[in-house]
Amino acid sequence: MYFTQQNQLQHIGLAAQIVNDERLAMLTDTVKTSMKLTQAALLKRALNSVNVSSLILLTHKSESLELHRIVLDSLLGDTEKSILLSYIDQNIEIIDEALCKKRMN
């Protein structure tokens, strides 16, 4: 009886870890995609190949802030949250710099 309960607890623990890993992978992919879209918009803006308006950059910033909220509310560990939040914060800073440069020019 004890052996069966122990096995069930191990399976529950493994299942919880798998769910947590999937959640982390999903959030990581979402953050990477957001950063790639922001970088593409900023590259187009820097090369003047396409007119990327401030409104588009503000939309990217809004999406990054929403990701920030999602990561803070997630059930991830502190280390995972810290890493994802640092990437999101970096993305927001880059957008802010691009918006400030446009205003100065």
mmCIF file of N, CA and C in Angstrom:
data_model
loop_
_atom_site.group_PDB
_atom_site.id
_atom_site.type_symbol
_atom_site.label_atom_id
_atom_site.label_comp_id
_atom_site.label_asym_id
_atom_site.label_seq_id
_atom_site.Cartn_x
_atom_site.Cartn_y
_atom_site.Cartn_z
ATOM 1 N N MET A 1 0.831 -1.198 0.000
ATOM 2 C CA MET A 1 0.000 0.000 0.000
ATOM 3 C C MET A 1 0.872 1.257 0.000
ATOM 4 N N TYR A 2 1.852 1.292 0.877
ATOM 5 C CA TYR A 2 2.734 2.457 0.952
ATOM 6 C C TYR A 2 3.488 2.654 -0.358
ATOM 7 N N PHE A 3 3.933 1.538 -0.950
ATOM 8 C CA PHE A 3 4.677 1.598 -2.199
ATOM 9 C C PHE A 3 3.827 2.216 -3.307
ATOM 10 N N THR A 4 2.554 1.871 -3.369
ATOM 11 C CA THR A 4 1.644 2.417 -4.372
ATOM 12 C C THR A 4 1.449 3.909 -4.150
ATOM 13 N N GLN A 5 1.256 4.319 -2.912
ATOM 14 C CA GLN A 5 1.095 5.745 -2.610
ATOM 15 C C GLN A 5 2.355 6.523 -2.971
ATOM 16 N N GLN A 6 3.495 5.930 -2.689
ATOM 17 C CA GLN A 6 4.766 6.573 -3.022
ATOM 18 C C GLN A 6 4.897 6.739 -4.532
ATOM 19 N N ASN A 7 4.537 5.722 -5.295
ATOM 20 C CA ASN A 7 4.588 5.809 -6.757
ATOM 21 C C ASN A 7 3.630 6.874 -7.282
ATOM 22 N N GLN A 8 2.445 6.957 -6.691
ATOM 23 C CA GLN A 8 1.476 7.969 -7.111
ATOM 24 C C GLN A 8 2.017 9.372 -6.852
ATOM 25 N N LEU A 9 2.624 9.557 -5.697
ATOM 26 C CA LEU A 9 3.202 10.863 -5.379
ATOM 27 C C LEU A 9 4.329 11.221 -6.347
ATOM 28 N N GLN A 10 5.132 10.227 -6.718
ATOM 29 C CA GLN A 10 6.203 10.480 -7.683
ATOM 30 C C GLN A 10 5.629 10.866 -9.036
ATOM 31 N N HIS A 11 4.580 10.182 -9.468
ATOM 32 C CA HIS A 11 3.960 10.502 -10.752
ATOM 33 C C HIS A 11 3.317 11.879 -10.729
ATOM 34 N N ILE A 12 2.703 12.235 -9.616
ATOM 35 C CA ILE A 12 2.108 13.569 -9.482
ATOM 36 C C ILE A 12 3.202 14.625 -9.542
ATOM 37 N N GLY A 13 4.314 14.366 -8.868
ATOM 38 C CA GLY A 13 5.441 15.307 -8.900
ATOM 39 C C GLY A 13 6.018 15.446 -10.293
ATOM 40 N N LEU A 14 6.146 14.334 -10.999
ATOM 41 C CA LEU A 14 6.648 14.389 -12.378
ATOM 42 C C LEU A 14 5.680 15.132 -13.284
ATOM 43 N N ALA A 15 4.390 14.890 -13.101
ATOM 44 C CA ALA A 15 3.385 15.568 -13.917
ATOM 45 C C ALA A 15 3.421 17.072 -13.671
ATOM 46 N N ALA A 16 3.569 17.464 -12.413
ATOM 47 C CA ALA A 16 3.647 18.891 -12.085
ATOM 48 C C ALA A 16 4.882 19.529 -12.726
ATOM 49 N N GLN A 17 5.998 18.806 -12.718
ATOM 50 C CA GLN A 17 7.230 19.325 -13.325
ATOM 51 C C GLN A 17 7.069 19.456 -14.835
ATOM 52 N N ILE A 18 6.415 18.488 -15.460
ATOM 53 C CA ILE A 18 6.189 18.545 -16.913
ATOM 54 C C ILE A 18 5.316 19.740 -17.269
ATOM 55 N N VAL A 19 4.255 19.965 -16.499
ATOM 56 C CA VAL A 19 3.378 21.115 -16.740
ATOM 57 C C VAL A 19 4.155 22.410 -16.564
ATOM 58 N N ASN A 20 4.978 22.493 -15.529
ATOM 59 C CA ASN A 20 5.781 23.687 -15.287
ATOM 60 C C ASN A 20 6.779 23.917 -16.429
ATOM 61 N N ASP A 21 7.406 22.843 -16.899
ATOM 62 C CA ASP A 21 8.352 22.957 -18.009
ATOM 63 C C ASP A 21 7.660 23.427 -19.284
ATOM 64 N N GLU A 22 6.452 22.918 -19.540
ATOM 65 C CA GLU A 22 5.697 23.341 -20.726
ATOM 66 C C GLU A 22 5.299 24.807 -20.617
ATOM 67 N N ARG A 23 4.904 25.229 -19.424
ATOM 68 C CA ARG A 23 4.528 26.622 -19.199
ATOM 69 C C ARG A 23 5.738 27.534 -19.438
ATOM 70 N N LEU A 24 6.889 27.120 -18.926
ATOM 71 C CA LEU A 24 8.123 27.890 -19.111
ATOM 72 C C LEU A 24 8.493 27.961 -20.587
ATOM 73 N N ALA A 25 8.395 26.835 -21.290
ATOM 74 C CA ALA A 25 8.732 26.807 -22.719
ATOM 75 C C ALA A 25 7.797 27.721 -23.514
ATOM 76 N N MET A 26 6.520 27.698 -23.178
ATOM 77 C CA MET A 26 5.554 28.543 -23.882
ATOM 78 C C MET A 26 5.851 30.031 -23.651
ATOM 79 N N LEU A 27 6.097 30.401 -22.408
ATOM 80 C CA LEU A 27 6.400 31.800 -22.105
ATOM 81 C C LEU A 27 7.727 32.231 -22.731
ATOM 82 N N THR A 28 8.711 31.356 -22.710
ATOM 83 C CA THR A 28 10.002 31.663 -23.327
ATOM 84 C C THR A 28 9.848 31.893 -24.818
ATOM 85 N N ASP A 29 9.098 31.043 -25.490
ATOM 86 C CA ASP A 29 8.861 31.213 -26.926
ATOM 87 C C ASP A 29 8.115 32.511 -27.214
ATOM 88 N N THR A 30 7.156 32.837 -26.375
ATOM 89 C CA THR A 30 6.392 34.072 -26.567
ATOM 90 C C THR A 30 7.290 35.297 -26.398
ATOM 91 N N VAL A 31 8.155 35.273 -25.397
ATOM 92 C CA VAL A 31 9.084 36.392 -25.174
ATOM 93 C C VAL A 31 10.051 36.511 -26.358
ATOM 94 N N LYS A 32 10.578 35.389 -26.834
ATOM 95 C CA LYS A 32 11.498 35.409 -27.984
ATOM 96 C C LYS A 32 10.815 35.976 -29.224
ATOM 97 N N THR A 33 9.586 35.558 -29.461
ATOM 98 C CA THR A 33 8.838 36.047 -30.623
ATOM 99 C C THR A 33 8.597 37.544 -30.515
ATOM 100 N N SER A 34 8.233 37.995 -29.342
ATOM 101 C CA SER A 34 8.006 39.426 -29.129
ATOM 102 C C SER A 34 9.278 40.229 -29.401
ATOM 103 N N MET A 35 10.400 39.719 -28.920
ATOM 104 C CA MET A 35 11.674 40.410 -29.133
ATOM 105 C C MET A 35 12.043 40.438 -30.617
ATOM 106 N N LYS A 36 11.818 39.337 -31.323
ATOM 107 C CA LYS A 36 12.130 39.294 -32.754
ATOM 108 C C LYS A 36 11.276 40.280 -33.534
ATOM 109 N N LEU A 37 9.993 40.376 -33.194
ATOM 110 C CA LEU A 37 9.113 41.321 -33.879
ATOM 111 C C LEU A 37 9.544 42.762 -33.614
ATOM 112 N N THR A 38 9.929 43.030 -32.375
ATOM 113 C CA THR A 38 10.407 44.373 -32.033
ATOM 114 C C THR A 38 11.688 44.693 -32.776
ATOM 115 N N GLN A 39 12.623 43.750 -32.803
ATOM 116 C CA GLN A 39 13.886 43.975 -33.503
ATOM 117 C C GLN A 39 13.669 44.193 -34.996
ATOM 118 N N ALA A 40 12.743 43.455 -35.585
ATOM 119 C CA ALA A 40 12.454 43.626 -37.010
ATOM 120 C C ALA A 40 11.893 45.016 -37.277
ATOM 121 N N ALA A 41 10.986 45.466 -36.417
ATOM 122 C CA ALA A 41 10.413 46.809 -36.586
ATOM 123 C C ALA A 41 11.477 47.886 -36.417
ATOM 124 N N LEU A 42 12.352 47.718 -35.434
ATOM 125 C CA LEU A 42 13.400 48.712 -35.206
ATOM 126 C C LEU A 42 14.424 48.716 -36.331
ATOM 127 N N LEU A 43 14.713 47.556 -36.887
ATOM 128 C CA LEU A 43 15.646 47.492 -38.013
ATOM 129 C C LEU A 43 15.057 48.195 -39.229
ATOM 130 N N LYS A 44 13.798 47.947 -39.510
ATOM 131 C CA LYS A 44 13.135 48.624 -40.628
ATOM 132 C C LYS A 44 13.146 50.136 -40.418
ATOM 133 N N ARG A 45 12.908 50.537 -39.182
ATOM 134 C CA ARG A 45 12.891 51.971 -38.861
ATOM 135 C C ARG A 45 14.290 52.579 -39.032
ATOM 136 N N ALA A 46 15.322 51.855 -38.586
ATOM 137 C CA ALA A 46 16.695 52.368 -38.674
ATOM 138 C C ALA A 46 17.160 52.463 -40.121
ATOM 139 N N LEU A 47 16.758 51.505 -40.926
ATOM 140 C CA LEU A 47 17.174 51.500 -42.328
ATOM 141 C C LEU A 47 16.280 52.368 -43.210
ATOM 142 N N ASN A 48 15.235 52.894 -42.615
ATOM 143 C CA ASN A 48 14.263 53.720 -43.338
ATOM 144 C C ASN A 48 13.690 53.004 -44.551
ATOM 145 N N SER A 49 13.686 51.666 -44.521
ATOM 146 C CA SER A 49 13.130 50.924 -45.643
ATOM 147 C C SER A 49 11.607 50.945 -45.605
ATOM 148 N N VAL A 50 11.053 51.008 -44.410
ATOM 149 C CA VAL A 50 9.606 51.087 -44.228
ATOM 150 C C VAL A 50 9.355 52.102 -43.125
ATOM 151 N N ASN A 51 8.327 52.892 -43.301
ATOM 152 C CA ASN A 51 7.995 53.869 -42.272
ATOM 153 C C ASN A 51 7.333 53.157 -41.100
ATOM 154 N N VAL A 52 8.091 52.988 -40.033
ATOM 155 C CA VAL A 52 7.572 52.360 -38.822
ATOM 156 C C VAL A 52 7.219 53.488 -37.866
ATOM 157 N N SER A 53 5.945 53.656 -37.625
ATOM 158 C CA SER A 53 5.487 54.777 -36.810
ATOM 159 C C SER A 53 5.718 54.521 -35.325
ATOM 160 N N SER A 54 5.624 55.595 -34.583
ATOM 161 C CA SER A 54 5.737 55.485 -33.131
ATOM 162 C C SER A 54 4.591 54.670 -32.564
ATOM 163 N N LEU A 55 3.455 54.717 -33.225
ATOM 164 C CA LEU A 55 2.305 53.939 -32.773
ATOM 165 C C LEU A 55 2.601 52.440 -32.817
ATOM 166 N N ILE A 56 3.296 52.003 -33.859
ATOM 167 C CA ILE A 56 3.671 50.588 -33.947
ATOM 168 C C ILE A 56 4.622 50.221 -32.808
ATOM 169 N N LEU A 57 5.590 51.092 -32.539
ATOM 170 C CA LEU A 57 6.519 50.821 -31.431
ATOM 171 C C LEU A 57 5.794 50.818 -30.088
ATOM 172 N N LEU A 58 4.831 51.710 -29.935
ATOM 173 C CA LEU A 58 4.057 51.726 -28.693
ATOM 174 C C LEU A 58 3.205 50.463 -28.557
ATOM 175 N N THR A 59 2.764 49.912 -29.670
ATOM 176 C CA THR A 59 2.031 48.650 -29.641
ATOM 177 C C THR A 59 2.948 47.515 -29.178
ATOM 178 N N HIS A 60 4.171 47.521 -29.692
ATOM 179 C CA HIS A 60 5.147 46.513 -29.240
ATOM 180 C C HIS A 60 5.434 46.677 -27.749
ATOM 181 N N LYS A 61 5.524 47.911 -27.302
ATOM 182 C CA LYS A 61 5.774 48.161 -25.881
ATOM 183 C C LYS A 61 4.599 47.681 -25.030
ATOM 184 N N SER A 62 3.399 47.934 -25.498
ATOM 185 C CA SER A 62 2.207 47.480 -24.784
ATOM 186 C C SER A 62 2.174 45.959 -24.674
ATOM 187 N N GLU A 63 2.533 45.281 -25.762
ATOM 188 C CA GLU A 63 2.583 43.817 -25.732
ATOM 189 C C GLU A 63 3.657 43.321 -24.763
ATOM 190 N N SER A 64 4.792 44.014 -24.717
ATOM 191 C CA SER A 64 5.854 43.633 -23.786
ATOM 192 C C SER A 64 5.417 43.832 -22.340
ATOM 193 N N LEU A 65 4.700 44.906 -22.087
ATOM 194 C CA LEU A 65 4.203 45.147 -20.728
ATOM 195 C C LEU A 65 3.178 44.088 -20.326
ATOM 196 N N GLU A 66 2.364 43.648 -21.276
ATOM 197 C CA GLU A 66 1.408 42.585 -21.003
ATOM 198 C C GLU A 66 2.139 41.272 -20.701
ATOM 199 N N LEU A 67 3.200 40.999 -21.464
ATOM 200 C CA LEU A 67 4.021 39.814 -21.185
ATOM 201 C C LEU A 67 4.639 39.901 -19.789
ATOM 202 N N HIS A 68 5.074 41.088 -19.427
ATOM 203 C CA HIS A 68 5.651 41.327 -18.097
ATOM 204 C C HIS A 68 4.642 40.928 -17.029
ATOM 205 N N ARG A 69 3.400 41.363 -17.203
ATOM 206 C CA ARG A 69 2.339 41.034 -16.242
ATOM 207 C C ARG A 69 2.083 39.527 -16.194
ATOM 208 N N ILE A 70 2.048 38.899 -17.366
ATOM 209 C CA ILE A 70 1.793 37.460 -17.435
ATOM 210 C C ILE A 70 2.884 36.678 -16.716
ATOM 211 N N VAL A 71 4.133 37.076 -16.933
ATOM 212 C CA VAL A 71 5.250 36.380 -16.275
ATOM 213 C C VAL A 71 5.177 36.577 -14.764
ATOM 214 N N LEU A 72 4.871 37.795 -14.323
ATOM 215 C CA LEU A 72 4.769 38.040 -12.876
ATOM 216 C C LEU A 72 3.657 37.206 -12.241
ATOM 217 N N ASP A 73 2.562 37.011 -12.976
ATOM 218 C CA ASP A 73 1.429 36.245 -12.445
ATOM 219 C C ASP A 73 1.582 34.739 -12.617
ATOM 220 N N SER A 74 2.613 34.308 -13.326
ATOM 221 C CA SER A 74 2.773 32.880 -13.616
ATOM 222 C C SER A 74 3.229 32.117 -12.376
ATOM 223 N N LEU A 75 3.153 30.812 -12.493
ATOM 224 C CA LEU A 75 3.551 29.931 -11.398
ATOM 225 C C LEU A 75 4.983 29.433 -11.558
ATOM 226 N N LEU A 76 5.804 30.200 -12.235
ATOM 227 C CA LEU A 76 7.193 29.820 -12.451
ATOM 228 C C LEU A 76 8.018 30.121 -11.203
ATOM 229 N N GLY A 77 9.194 29.531 -11.160
ATOM 230 C CA GLY A 77 10.109 29.806 -10.064
ATOM 231 C C GLY A 77 10.712 31.194 -10.182
ATOM 232 N N ASP A 78 11.307 31.650 -9.118
ATOM 233 C CA ASP A 78 11.880 33.002 -9.093
ATOM 234 C C ASP A 78 12.982 33.188 -10.132
ATOM 235 N N THR A 79 13.806 32.169 -10.322
ATOM 236 C CA THR A 79 14.906 32.273 -11.283
ATOM 237 C C THR A 79 14.371 32.413 -12.705
ATOM 238 N N GLU A 80 13.403 31.563 -13.064
ATOM 239 C CA GLU A 80 12.824 31.625 -14.401
ATOM 240 C C GLU A 80 12.145 32.969 -14.640
ATOM 241 N N LYS A 81 11.395 33.428 -13.634
ATOM 242 C CA LYS A 81 10.734 34.726 -13.751
ATOM 243 C C LYS A 81 11.758 35.833 -13.956
ATOM 244 N N SER A 82 12.818 35.808 -13.166
ATOM 245 C CA SER A 82 13.842 36.842 -13.242
ATOM 246 C C SER A 82 14.477 36.894 -14.629
ATOM 247 N N ILE A 83 14.768 35.744 -15.195
ATOM 248 C CA ILE A 83 15.395 35.691 -16.520
ATOM 249 C C ILE A 83 14.450 36.238 -17.580
ATOM 250 N N LEU A 84 13.194 35.769 -17.581
ATOM 251 C CA LEU A 84 12.230 36.236 -18.580
ATOM 252 C C LEU A 84 11.955 37.725 -18.419
ATOM 253 N N LEU A 85 11.828 38.183 -17.186
ATOM 254 C CA LEU A 85 11.567 39.607 -16.953
ATOM 255 C C LEU A 85 12.730 40.475 -17.419
ATOM 256 N N SER A 86 13.951 39.987 -17.282
ATOM 257 C CA SER A 86 15.102 40.777 -17.738
ATOM 258 C C SER A 86 15.086 40.926 -19.260
ATOM 259 N N TYR A 87 14.710 39.866 -19.975
ATOM 260 C CA TYR A 87 14.589 39.974 -21.437
ATOM 261 C C TYR A 87 13.482 40.953 -21.822
ATOM 262 N N ILE A 88 12.356 40.857 -21.145
ATOM 263 C CA ILE A 88 11.234 41.762 -21.446
ATOM 264 C C ILE A 88 11.619 43.201 -21.136
ATOM 265 N N ASP A 89 12.271 43.420 -19.993
ATOM 266 C CA ASP A 89 12.700 44.776 -19.622
ATOM 267 C C ASP A 89 13.673 45.350 -20.650
ATOM 268 N N GLN A 90 14.571 44.507 -21.135
ATOM 269 C CA GLN A 90 15.524 44.947 -22.159
ATOM 270 C C GLN A 90 14.774 45.354 -23.429
ATOM 271 N N ASN A 91 13.772 44.581 -23.793
ATOM 272 C CA ASN A 91 12.971 44.890 -24.975
ATOM 273 C C ASN A 91 12.266 46.241 -24.812
ATOM 274 N N ILE A 92 11.716 46.478 -23.642
ATOM 275 C CA ILE A 92 11.025 47.741 -23.367
ATOM 276 C C ILE A 92 12.006 48.908 -23.419
ATOM 277 N N GLU A 93 13.197 48.735 -22.859
ATOM 278 C CA GLU A 93 14.206 49.797 -22.880
ATOM 279 C C GLU A 93 14.618 50.145 -24.308
ATOM 280 N N ILE A 94 14.772 49.136 -25.145
ATOM 281 C CA ILE A 94 15.153 49.375 -26.542
ATOM 282 C C ILE A 94 14.069 50.162 -27.260
ATOM 283 N N ILE A 95 12.820 49.814 -27.007
ATOM 284 C CA ILE A 95 11.704 50.551 -27.622
ATOM 285 C C ILE A 95 11.702 51.992 -27.139
ATOM 286 N N ASP A 96 11.888 52.191 -25.832
ATOM 287 C CA ASP A 96 11.920 53.553 -25.275
ATOM 288 C C ASP A 96 13.043 54.381 -25.900
ATOM 289 N N GLU A 97 14.216 53.776 -26.070
ATOM 290 C CA GLU A 97 15.337 54.485 -26.693
ATOM 291 C C GLU A 97 14.995 54.893 -28.120
ATOM 292 N N ALA A 98 14.368 53.999 -28.866
ATOM 293 C CA ALA A 98 13.998 54.310 -30.250
ATOM 294 C C ALA A 98 12.969 55.433 -30.295
ATOM 295 N N LEU A 99 12.038 55.422 -29.373
ATOM 296 C CA LEU A 99 11.030 56.482 -29.332
ATOM 297 C C LEU A 99 11.657 57.818 -28.958
ATOM 298 N N CYS A 100 12.614 57.819 -28.037
ATOM 299 C CA CYS A 100 13.293 59.055 -27.642
ATOM 300 C C CYS A 100 14.145 59.613 -28.770
ATOM 301 N N LYS A 101 14.836 58.730 -29.501
ATOM 302 C CA LYS A 101 15.662 59.180 -30.628
ATOM 303 C C LYS A 101 14.813 59.864 -31.678
ATOM 304 N N LYS A 102 13.659 59.315 -31.927
ATOM 305 C CA LYS A 102 12.778 59.890 -32.948
ATOM 306 C C LYS A 102 12.333 61.282 -32.524
ATOM 307 N N ARG A 103 12.027 61.452 -31.257
ATOM 308 C CA ARG A 103 11.603 62.755 -30.760
ATOM 309 C C ARG A 103 12.720 63.786 -30.845
ATOM 310 N N MET A 104 13.969 63.352 -30.606
ATOM 311 C CA MET A 104 15.098 64.260 -30.606
ATOM 312 C C MET A 104 15.479 64.699 -32.022
ATOM 313 N N ASN A 105 15.245 63.819 -32.993
ATOM 314 C CA ASN A 105 15.631 64.134 -34.383
ATOM 315 C C ASN A 105 14.651 65.022 -35.066
#
